[in-house]
């Protein structure tokens, strides 16, 4: 990785990935791009920032060729809850955007990182110890675009030799940028509420268990996979990765260890509850451990402590 483009760069992952990549590979070698303007100077300075709609193939091509890009982290996407409100737009952005990026990777020999999700599974998948290779019949439009994206990446590798790699991320928790409209967003919102008003009304049921990961681990996973020895990769793409698995009730109890006055109530949103109920509770990520040495650093207590520390400093 010498010249890197990150699409969807102002989002929850992109806003932190850009900084990590710029520190490692040099600010001028990591280009940020998003359909939205950059919200702060961190993204536009010191490295380059482009306005880009990933559905616009010619602008994408222009950016890649003008900058000799060799690696693309393709993060631009609509997330699960937003996608359910706008299914046609979700298909357009998630699929046509990915197709454009894959075509550019084929033509200009770029490597690709594509983040899939626990959403790529469905109700027929084993929900505990979810295998790497198993049935995938998602019931959400977001999940359908993720399975299709996984298959498209595999196709471009086998058919055209595009080095397309990817992870199935669980819900991601971070303190820098708010999540963009997913079902696991509660696990970030709860920290803002805990600090502001010591109370949170959760949109998922108390016992909704889902896989989760703290952002430093998510960034580390992406970069480690992209720099892994390709001869060791049997799957290459769509690796299950997880770090912790908990319910809203368990997360609230961990926060209460630091903020005893914190309380939680439940005001269930049927749409997001149905999405969460269709996802696995805990994935088996042994393929990632074996093939490229995946190992999470943060468990639930460590993540909560670090989140509160960062957010108290930020607020
Ligand atoms: P996000 O919603 O925070 O950011 C997505 C970004 O894409 C936004 O900045 C948005 O402006 C941009 N975007 C939307 N449409 C675009 C278009 N047409 N052209 C260019 N940019 C466009 O999402 P995120 O949490 O940063 O997720 C990034 C990727 O990781 C997505 O593919 C998502 O599905 C995947 N993922 C995220 C999580 C999570 O918990 N955050 C979990 C699993 C997978
Ligand atoms: N966190 C994401 C979402 O809830 C999962 O991909 O949409």
Short mmCIF file of C-alpha atoms and ligand atoms in Angstrom, two decimals:
data_model
loop_
_atom_site.label_atom_id
_atom_site.label_comp_id
_atom_site.label_asym_id
_atom_site.label_seq_id
_atom_site.Cartn_x
_atom_site.Cartn_y
_atom_site.Cartn_z
CA UNK A 1 0.00 0.00 0.00
CA UNK A 2 1.68 3.18 -1.21
CA UNK A 3 -1.14 5.42 -2.46
CA UNK A 4 -4.47 4.84 -0.78
CA UNK A 5 -8.01 6.09 -1.47
CA UNK A 6 -10.71 5.83 1.22
CA UNK A 7 -14.33 6.25 0.07
CA UNK A 8 -17.03 7.14 2.61
CA UNK A 9 -14.23 8.88 4.50
CA UNK A 10 -16.33 11.15 6.74
CA UNK A 11 -18.22 8.22 8.27
CA UNK A 12 -17.79 6.38 11.57
CA UNK A 13 -14.96 4.15 10.31
CA UNK A 14 -13.48 6.44 7.63
CA UNK A 15 -12.92 9.44 9.89
CA UNK A 16 -10.64 7.31 12.11
CA UNK A 17 -9.14 5.08 9.42
CA UNK A 18 -7.88 8.13 7.50
CA UNK A 19 -5.90 9.35 10.52
CA UNK A 20 -4.41 5.91 11.21
CA UNK A 21 -3.42 5.38 7.58
CA UNK A 22 -1.96 8.90 7.28
CA UNK A 23 0.15 8.36 10.38
CA UNK A 24 1.45 5.10 8.96
CA UNK A 25 1.79 5.79 5.22
CA UNK A 26 2.22 9.60 5.12
CA UNK A 27 -0.49 12.26 4.92
CA UNK A 28 -0.02 12.96 1.21
CA UNK A 29 -0.39 9.28 0.34
CA UNK A 30 -3.88 8.80 1.83
CA UNK A 31 -6.76 10.45 -0.03
CA UNK A 32 -10.12 10.92 1.67
CA UNK A 33 -13.31 11.02 -0.44
CA UNK A 34 -16.99 11.28 0.41
CA UNK A 35 -20.23 12.48 -1.13
CA UNK A 36 -20.45 14.94 1.79
CA UNK A 37 -18.12 17.85 2.52
CA UNK A 38 -15.53 17.22 5.23
CA UNK A 39 -16.91 18.27 8.62
CA UNK A 40 -13.57 19.33 10.00
CA UNK A 41 -10.01 20.21 9.00
CA UNK A 42 -8.68 16.86 10.17
CA UNK A 43 -9.79 15.23 6.90
CA UNK A 44 -8.77 18.05 4.52
CA UNK A 45 -5.47 18.89 6.21
CA UNK A 46 -2.80 17.72 5.90
CA UNK A 47 -3.92 15.12 3.31
CA UNK A 48 -6.09 15.54 0.19
CA UNK A 49 -9.92 15.48 0.34
CA UNK A 50 -12.25 14.90 -2.66
CA UNK A 51 -16.00 15.17 -3.08
CA UNK A 52 -16.97 11.88 -4.73
CA UNK A 53 -20.22 10.03 -5.34
CA UNK A 54 -19.08 6.41 -5.78
CA UNK A 55 -21.79 5.96 -8.43
CA UNK A 56 -19.88 8.45 -10.61
CA UNK A 57 -17.40 6.19 -12.42
CA UNK A 58 -15.63 8.93 -14.40
CA UNK A 59 -14.78 11.08 -11.34
CA UNK A 60 -13.62 7.95 -9.51
CA UNK A 61 -11.39 7.04 -12.46
CA UNK A 62 -10.00 10.59 -12.59
CA UNK A 63 -9.07 10.54 -8.88
CA UNK A 64 -7.44 7.10 -9.12
CA UNK A 65 -5.40 7.80 -12.26
CA UNK A 66 -4.34 11.35 -11.31
CA UNK A 67 -3.00 10.09 -7.98
CA UNK A 68 -1.61 6.65 -8.96
CA UNK A 69 -3.81 4.95 -6.38
CA UNK A 70 -2.86 1.31 -5.66
CA UNK A 71 -5.25 0.48 -2.81
CA UNK A 72 -8.90 1.41 -2.17
CA UNK A 73 -10.68 1.09 1.19
CA UNK A 74 -14.28 1.23 -0.04
CA UNK A 75 -16.41 2.32 2.92
CA UNK A 76 -19.18 4.32 1.17
CA UNK A 77 -22.48 2.64 1.95
CA UNK A 78 -25.96 3.04 3.41
CA UNK A 79 -26.23 1.17 6.73
CA UNK A 80 -28.96 -1.22 7.86
CA UNK A 81 -31.67 1.02 9.35
CA UNK A 82 -31.30 3.79 6.73
CA UNK A 83 -31.21 1.18 3.94
CA UNK A 84 -34.49 -0.30 5.14
CA UNK A 85 -36.08 3.17 4.74
CA UNK A 86 -34.60 3.64 1.22
CA UNK A 87 -34.13 0.17 -0.33
CA UNK A 88 -33.68 1.33 -3.94
CA UNK A 89 -31.09 3.93 -2.98
CA UNK A 90 -29.33 1.37 -0.77
CA UNK A 91 -29.03 -1.03 -3.71
CA UNK A 92 -27.84 1.79 -5.99
CA UNK A 93 -25.12 3.08 -3.63
CA UNK A 94 -24.03 -0.24 -2.13
CA UNK A 95 -24.01 -2.31 -5.34
CA UNK A 96 -23.37 0.13 -8.20
CA UNK A 97 -20.78 1.95 -6.07
CA UNK A 98 -18.97 -1.33 -5.36
CA UNK A 99 -19.18 -2.40 -9.01
CA UNK A 100 -17.54 0.91 -10.07
CA UNK A 101 -14.78 0.45 -7.50
CA UNK A 102 -14.16 -3.16 -8.60
CA UNK A 103 -13.98 -2.12 -12.26
CA UNK A 104 -11.42 0.56 -11.40
CA UNK A 105 -9.46 -2.01 -9.37
CA UNK A 106 -9.49 -4.37 -12.35
CA UNK A 107 -8.42 -1.71 -14.84
CA UNK A 108 -5.70 -0.07 -12.70
CA UNK A 109 -4.57 -3.13 -10.67
CA UNK A 110 -5.61 -1.72 -7.28
CA UNK A 111 -6.10 -3.84 -4.16
CA UNK A 112 -9.49 -3.48 -2.46
CA UNK A 113 -10.77 -3.59 1.13
CA UNK A 114 -14.54 -4.22 1.33
CA UNK A 115 -16.27 -4.27 4.74
CA UNK A 116 -19.10 -6.78 4.96
CA UNK A 117 -21.13 -7.26 8.12
CA UNK A 118 -22.96 -9.57 10.51
CA UNK A 119 -25.90 -8.44 8.37
CA UNK A 120 -24.72 -10.84 5.65
CA UNK A 121 -26.32 -13.63 7.72
CA UNK A 122 -30.02 -14.28 8.33
CA UNK A 123 -32.45 -16.15 10.52
CA UNK A 124 -31.53 -19.53 8.99
CA UNK A 125 -27.85 -19.11 9.96
CA UNK A 126 -26.69 -20.67 13.27
CA UNK A 127 -26.78 -17.64 15.58
CA UNK A 128 -24.17 -18.88 18.10
CA UNK A 129 -20.63 -19.74 17.02
CA UNK A 130 -21.69 -18.72 13.51
CA UNK A 131 -19.33 -20.56 11.13
CA UNK A 132 -17.16 -18.80 8.55
CA UNK A 133 -18.80 -20.79 5.77
CA UNK A 134 -22.52 -21.26 6.36
CA UNK A 135 -25.98 -20.47 5.03
CA UNK A 136 -26.48 -16.79 4.12
CA UNK A 137 -30.09 -15.79 3.49
CA UNK A 138 -30.37 -12.25 4.93
CA UNK A 139 -33.81 -10.65 5.18
CA UNK A 140 -32.71 -6.99 5.01
CA UNK A 141 -31.77 -5.03 1.86
CA UNK A 142 -28.51 -4.04 3.59
CA UNK A 143 -27.67 -7.70 4.24
CA UNK A 144 -28.56 -8.61 0.65
CA UNK A 145 -26.11 -5.96 -0.64
CA UNK A 146 -23.44 -7.31 1.74
CA UNK A 147 -23.74 -10.94 0.57
CA UNK A 148 -23.84 -9.78 -3.04
CA UNK A 149 -20.79 -7.60 -2.37
CA UNK A 150 -18.89 -10.55 -0.86
CA UNK A 151 -19.68 -12.66 -3.93
CA UNK A 152 -18.76 -9.86 -6.34
CA UNK A 153 -15.38 -9.43 -4.62
CA UNK A 154 -14.73 -13.18 -4.88
CA UNK A 155 -15.76 -13.08 -8.56
CA UNK A 156 -13.35 -10.22 -9.38
CA UNK A 157 -10.53 -12.09 -7.63
CA UNK A 158 -11.12 -15.44 -9.38
CA UNK A 159 -12.05 -13.99 -12.78
CA UNK A 160 -9.71 -10.99 -13.03
CA UNK A 161 -7.13 -11.43 -10.24
CA UNK A 162 -8.27 -8.33 -8.31
CA UNK A 163 -6.80 -8.54 -4.79
CA UNK A 164 -10.16 -7.96 -3.06
CA UNK A 165 -10.09 -8.64 0.69
CA UNK A 166 -12.72 -8.07 3.34
CA UNK A 167 -14.12 -8.59 6.82
CA UNK A 168 -17.56 -9.24 8.26
CA UNK A 169 -17.55 -6.55 10.93
CA UNK A 170 -19.84 -6.79 13.94
CA UNK A 171 -21.36 -3.57 15.39
CA UNK A 172 -18.60 -0.98 15.83
CA UNK A 173 -18.25 1.26 18.88
CA UNK A 174 -16.29 4.52 18.75
CA UNK A 175 -16.13 7.95 20.37
CA UNK A 176 -14.99 10.17 17.49
CA UNK A 177 -17.79 10.08 14.90
CA UNK A 178 -21.41 9.09 15.44
CA UNK A 179 -22.62 6.00 13.55
CA UNK A 180 -24.47 6.56 10.28
CA UNK A 181 -27.84 4.86 10.81
CA UNK A 182 -27.32 1.24 11.75
CA UNK A 183 -29.00 -1.18 14.15
CA UNK A 184 -26.02 -1.47 16.49
CA UNK A 185 -25.90 2.35 16.95
CA UNK A 186 -27.45 1.97 20.42
CA UNK A 187 -24.07 0.78 21.71
CA UNK A 188 -22.60 4.20 20.85
CA UNK A 189 -25.65 6.38 21.65
CA UNK A 190 -25.75 4.93 25.18
CA UNK A 191 -22.37 6.53 26.05
CA UNK A 192 -23.48 10.01 24.93
CA UNK A 193 -26.66 9.62 27.00
CA UNK A 194 -24.79 8.25 30.02
CA UNK A 195 -22.50 11.27 30.10
CA UNK A 196 -25.14 13.90 29.26
CA UNK A 197 -28.19 12.81 31.26
CA UNK A 198 -27.26 9.56 33.08
CA UNK A 199 -30.22 7.90 31.33
CA UNK A 200 -30.74 6.05 28.06
CA UNK A 201 -33.95 4.82 26.39
CA UNK A 202 -32.75 1.89 24.31
CA UNK A 203 -34.41 1.05 20.96
CA UNK A 204 -33.53 -2.67 21.28
CA UNK A 205 -34.83 -5.16 23.86
CA UNK A 206 -32.76 -5.70 27.02
CA UNK A 207 -31.79 -9.25 26.01
CA UNK A 208 -30.75 -8.58 22.38
CA UNK A 209 -27.31 -10.16 22.17
CA UNK A 210 -25.06 -9.03 19.28
CA UNK A 211 -21.40 -9.19 18.31
CA UNK A 212 -19.49 -5.93 18.80
CA UNK A 213 -15.98 -4.48 18.37
CA UNK A 214 -14.16 -1.34 19.51
CA UNK A 215 -12.86 0.93 16.72
CA UNK A 216 -9.12 0.52 17.42
CA UNK A 217 -9.54 -3.23 16.85
CA UNK A 218 -11.64 -2.64 13.72
CA UNK A 219 -8.93 -0.43 12.19
CA UNK A 220 -6.21 -2.87 13.17
CA UNK A 221 -8.16 -5.75 11.58
CA UNK A 222 -8.55 -3.92 8.26
CA UNK A 223 -4.89 -2.91 8.01
CA UNK A 224 -3.57 -6.29 9.19
CA UNK A 225 -5.69 -8.11 6.62
CA UNK A 226 -4.62 -5.76 3.81
CA UNK A 227 -0.94 -6.23 4.63
CA UNK A 228 -1.16 -10.00 5.27
CA UNK A 229 0.83 -12.47 3.17
CA UNK A 230 -1.62 -13.37 0.40
CA UNK A 231 -0.28 -16.94 0.17
CA UNK A 232 -1.60 -17.58 3.71
CA UNK A 233 -5.16 -16.47 2.84
CA UNK A 234 -7.51 -19.33 2.04
CA UNK A 235 -10.66 -17.20 2.25
CA UNK A 236 -9.14 -13.76 1.40
CA UNK A 237 -12.55 -12.09 1.66
CA UNK A 238 -15.53 -11.86 4.06
CA UNK A 239 -13.70 -13.01 7.21
CA UNK A 240 -15.81 -13.27 10.38
CA UNK A 241 -14.20 -11.06 13.05
CA UNK A 242 -15.46 -10.32 16.54
CA UNK A 243 -14.20 -9.02 19.86
CA UNK A 244 -17.11 -9.18 22.32
CA UNK A 245 -20.78 -10.14 22.40
CA UNK A 246 -23.28 -8.52 24.78
CA UNK A 247 -26.85 -7.33 25.36
CA UNK A 248 -27.99 -3.74 26.11
CA UNK A 249 -28.60 -4.87 29.71
CA UNK A 250 -25.01 -6.13 30.06
CA UNK A 251 -23.57 -2.96 28.48
CA UNK A 252 -25.63 -0.80 30.84
CA UNK A 253 -24.38 -2.82 33.85
CA UNK A 254 -20.77 -2.26 32.76
CA UNK A 255 -21.37 1.50 32.39
CA UNK A 256 -22.98 1.55 35.87
CA UNK A 257 -19.68 0.35 37.35
CA UNK A 258 -18.27 3.77 36.35
CA UNK A 259 -21.47 5.88 36.56
CA UNK A 260 -23.62 4.28 39.34
CA UNK A 261 -26.52 6.73 38.82
CA UNK A 262 -26.89 5.68 35.14
CA UNK A 263 -30.26 4.09 34.29
CA UNK A 264 -31.61 2.40 31.17
CA UNK A 265 -35.18 1.88 29.94
CA UNK A 266 -36.41 0.17 26.79
CA UNK A 267 -38.52 1.77 24.08
CA UNK A 268 -38.29 -0.83 21.34
CA UNK A 269 -38.25 0.21 17.68
CA UNK A 270 -39.89 -2.74 15.84
CA UNK A 271 -37.91 -2.16 12.61
CA UNK A 272 -34.47 -2.20 14.21
CA UNK A 273 -35.47 -4.98 16.64
CA UNK A 274 -36.50 -7.18 13.70
CA UNK A 275 -33.18 -6.46 11.97
CA UNK A 276 -31.21 -7.31 15.13
CA UNK A 277 -33.23 -10.50 15.67
CA UNK A 278 -32.20 -11.69 12.21
CA UNK A 279 -28.44 -11.33 12.93
CA UNK A 280 -26.04 -13.77 14.65
CA UNK A 281 -25.35 -13.44 18.38
CA UNK A 282 -21.71 -14.50 18.21
CA UNK A 283 -19.58 -15.36 15.19
CA UNK A 284 -16.77 -17.90 15.06
CA UNK A 285 -13.70 -15.98 13.82
CA UNK A 286 -11.18 -18.84 13.86
CA UNK A 287 -10.46 -18.54 10.09
CA UNK A 288 -9.26 -14.94 10.61
CA UNK A 289 -7.15 -16.04 13.62
CA UNK A 290 -5.55 -18.89 11.70
CA UNK A 291 -5.06 -17.29 8.29
CA UNK A 292 -3.76 -13.81 9.24
CA UNK A 293 -3.36 -13.77 13.03
CA UNK A 294 -6.49 -11.82 14.03
CA UNK A 295 -6.64 -11.06 17.75
CA UNK A 296 -8.84 -8.39 19.39
CA UNK A 297 -7.35 -6.23 22.15
CA UNK A 298 -10.54 -4.83 23.72
CA UNK A 299 -13.18 -6.83 25.61
CA UNK A 300 -16.34 -5.29 27.12
CA UNK A 301 -14.79 -3.88 30.36
CA UNK A 302 -11.74 -2.48 28.53
CA UNK A 303 -13.89 -0.90 25.81
CA UNK A 304 -16.29 0.77 28.28
CA UNK A 305 -13.44 2.18 30.37
CA UNK A 306 -11.67 3.59 27.29
CA UNK A 307 -14.89 5.02 25.77
CA UNK A 308 -15.76 6.87 28.99
CA UNK A 309 -12.22 8.15 29.33
CA UNK A 310 -12.17 9.45 25.74
CA UNK A 311 -15.66 10.92 25.86
CA UNK A 312 -15.16 12.70 29.17
CA UNK A 313 -12.04 14.25 27.71
CA UNK A 314 -13.93 15.19 24.56
CA UNK A 315 -17.08 16.57 26.25
P1 LIG B 1 -21.19 5.59 7.92
O1 LIG B 1 -22.64 5.62 7.57
O2 LIG B 1 -20.73 6.22 9.17
O3 LIG B 1 -20.35 6.22 6.72
C1 LIG B 1 -20.65 5.93 5.37
C2 LIG B 1 -20.15 7.10 4.55
O4 LIG B 1 -20.49 6.84 3.18
C3 LIG B 1 -20.81 8.43 4.94
O5 LIG B 1 -19.82 9.38 5.26
C4 LIG B 1 -21.59 8.83 3.69
O6 LIG B 1 -21.59 10.24 3.45
C5 LIG B 1 -20.82 8.09 2.61
N1 LIG B 1 -21.63 7.86 1.41
C6 LIG B 1 -22.92 7.48 1.33
N2 LIG B 1 -23.30 7.43 0.03
C7 LIG B 1 -22.21 7.74 -0.70
C8 LIG B 1 -21.97 7.85 -2.11
N3 LIG B 1 -22.94 7.63 -3.01
N4 LIG B 1 -20.73 8.18 -2.50
C9 LIG B 1 -19.74 8.44 -1.61
N5 LIG B 1 -19.92 8.38 -0.28
C10 LIG B 1 -21.14 8.03 0.15
O7 LIG B 1 -20.71 4.07 7.85
P2 LIG B 1 -19.49 3.37 8.59
O8 LIG B 1 -19.99 2.89 9.89
O9 LIG B 1 -18.29 4.22 8.53
O10 LIG B 1 -19.34 2.07 7.67
C11 LIG B 1 -18.42 2.01 6.60
C12 LIG B 1 -18.55 0.64 5.96
O11 LIG B 1 -18.37 -0.39 6.95
C13 LIG B 1 -19.90 0.37 5.32
O12 LIG B 1 -19.75 -0.43 4.19
C14 LIG B 1 -20.63 -0.43 6.39
O13 LIG B 1 -21.62 -1.25 5.84
C15 LIG B 1 -19.51 -1.24 6.96
N6 LIG B 1 -19.79 -1.72 8.31
C16 LIG B 1 -19.95 -0.85 9.34
C17 LIG B 1 -20.25 -1.33 10.60
C18 LIG B 1 -20.45 -0.39 11.77
O14 LIG B 1 -20.88 -0.84 12.85
N7 LIG B 1 -20.11 0.89 11.66
C19 LIG B 1 -20.40 -2.69 10.81
C20 LIG B 1 -20.28 -3.57 9.72
C21 LIG B 1 -19.94 -3.07 8.47
N1 LIG B 2 -23.43 -1.73 12.50
C1 LIG B 2 -24.02 -2.04 11.24
C2 LIG B 2 -25.46 -1.73 11.25
O1 LIG B 2 -26.05 -1.78 12.30
C3 LIG B 2 -23.81 -3.51 10.96
O2 LIG B 2 -23.32 -3.65 9.71
O3 LIG B 2 -26.01 -1.45 10.21
#
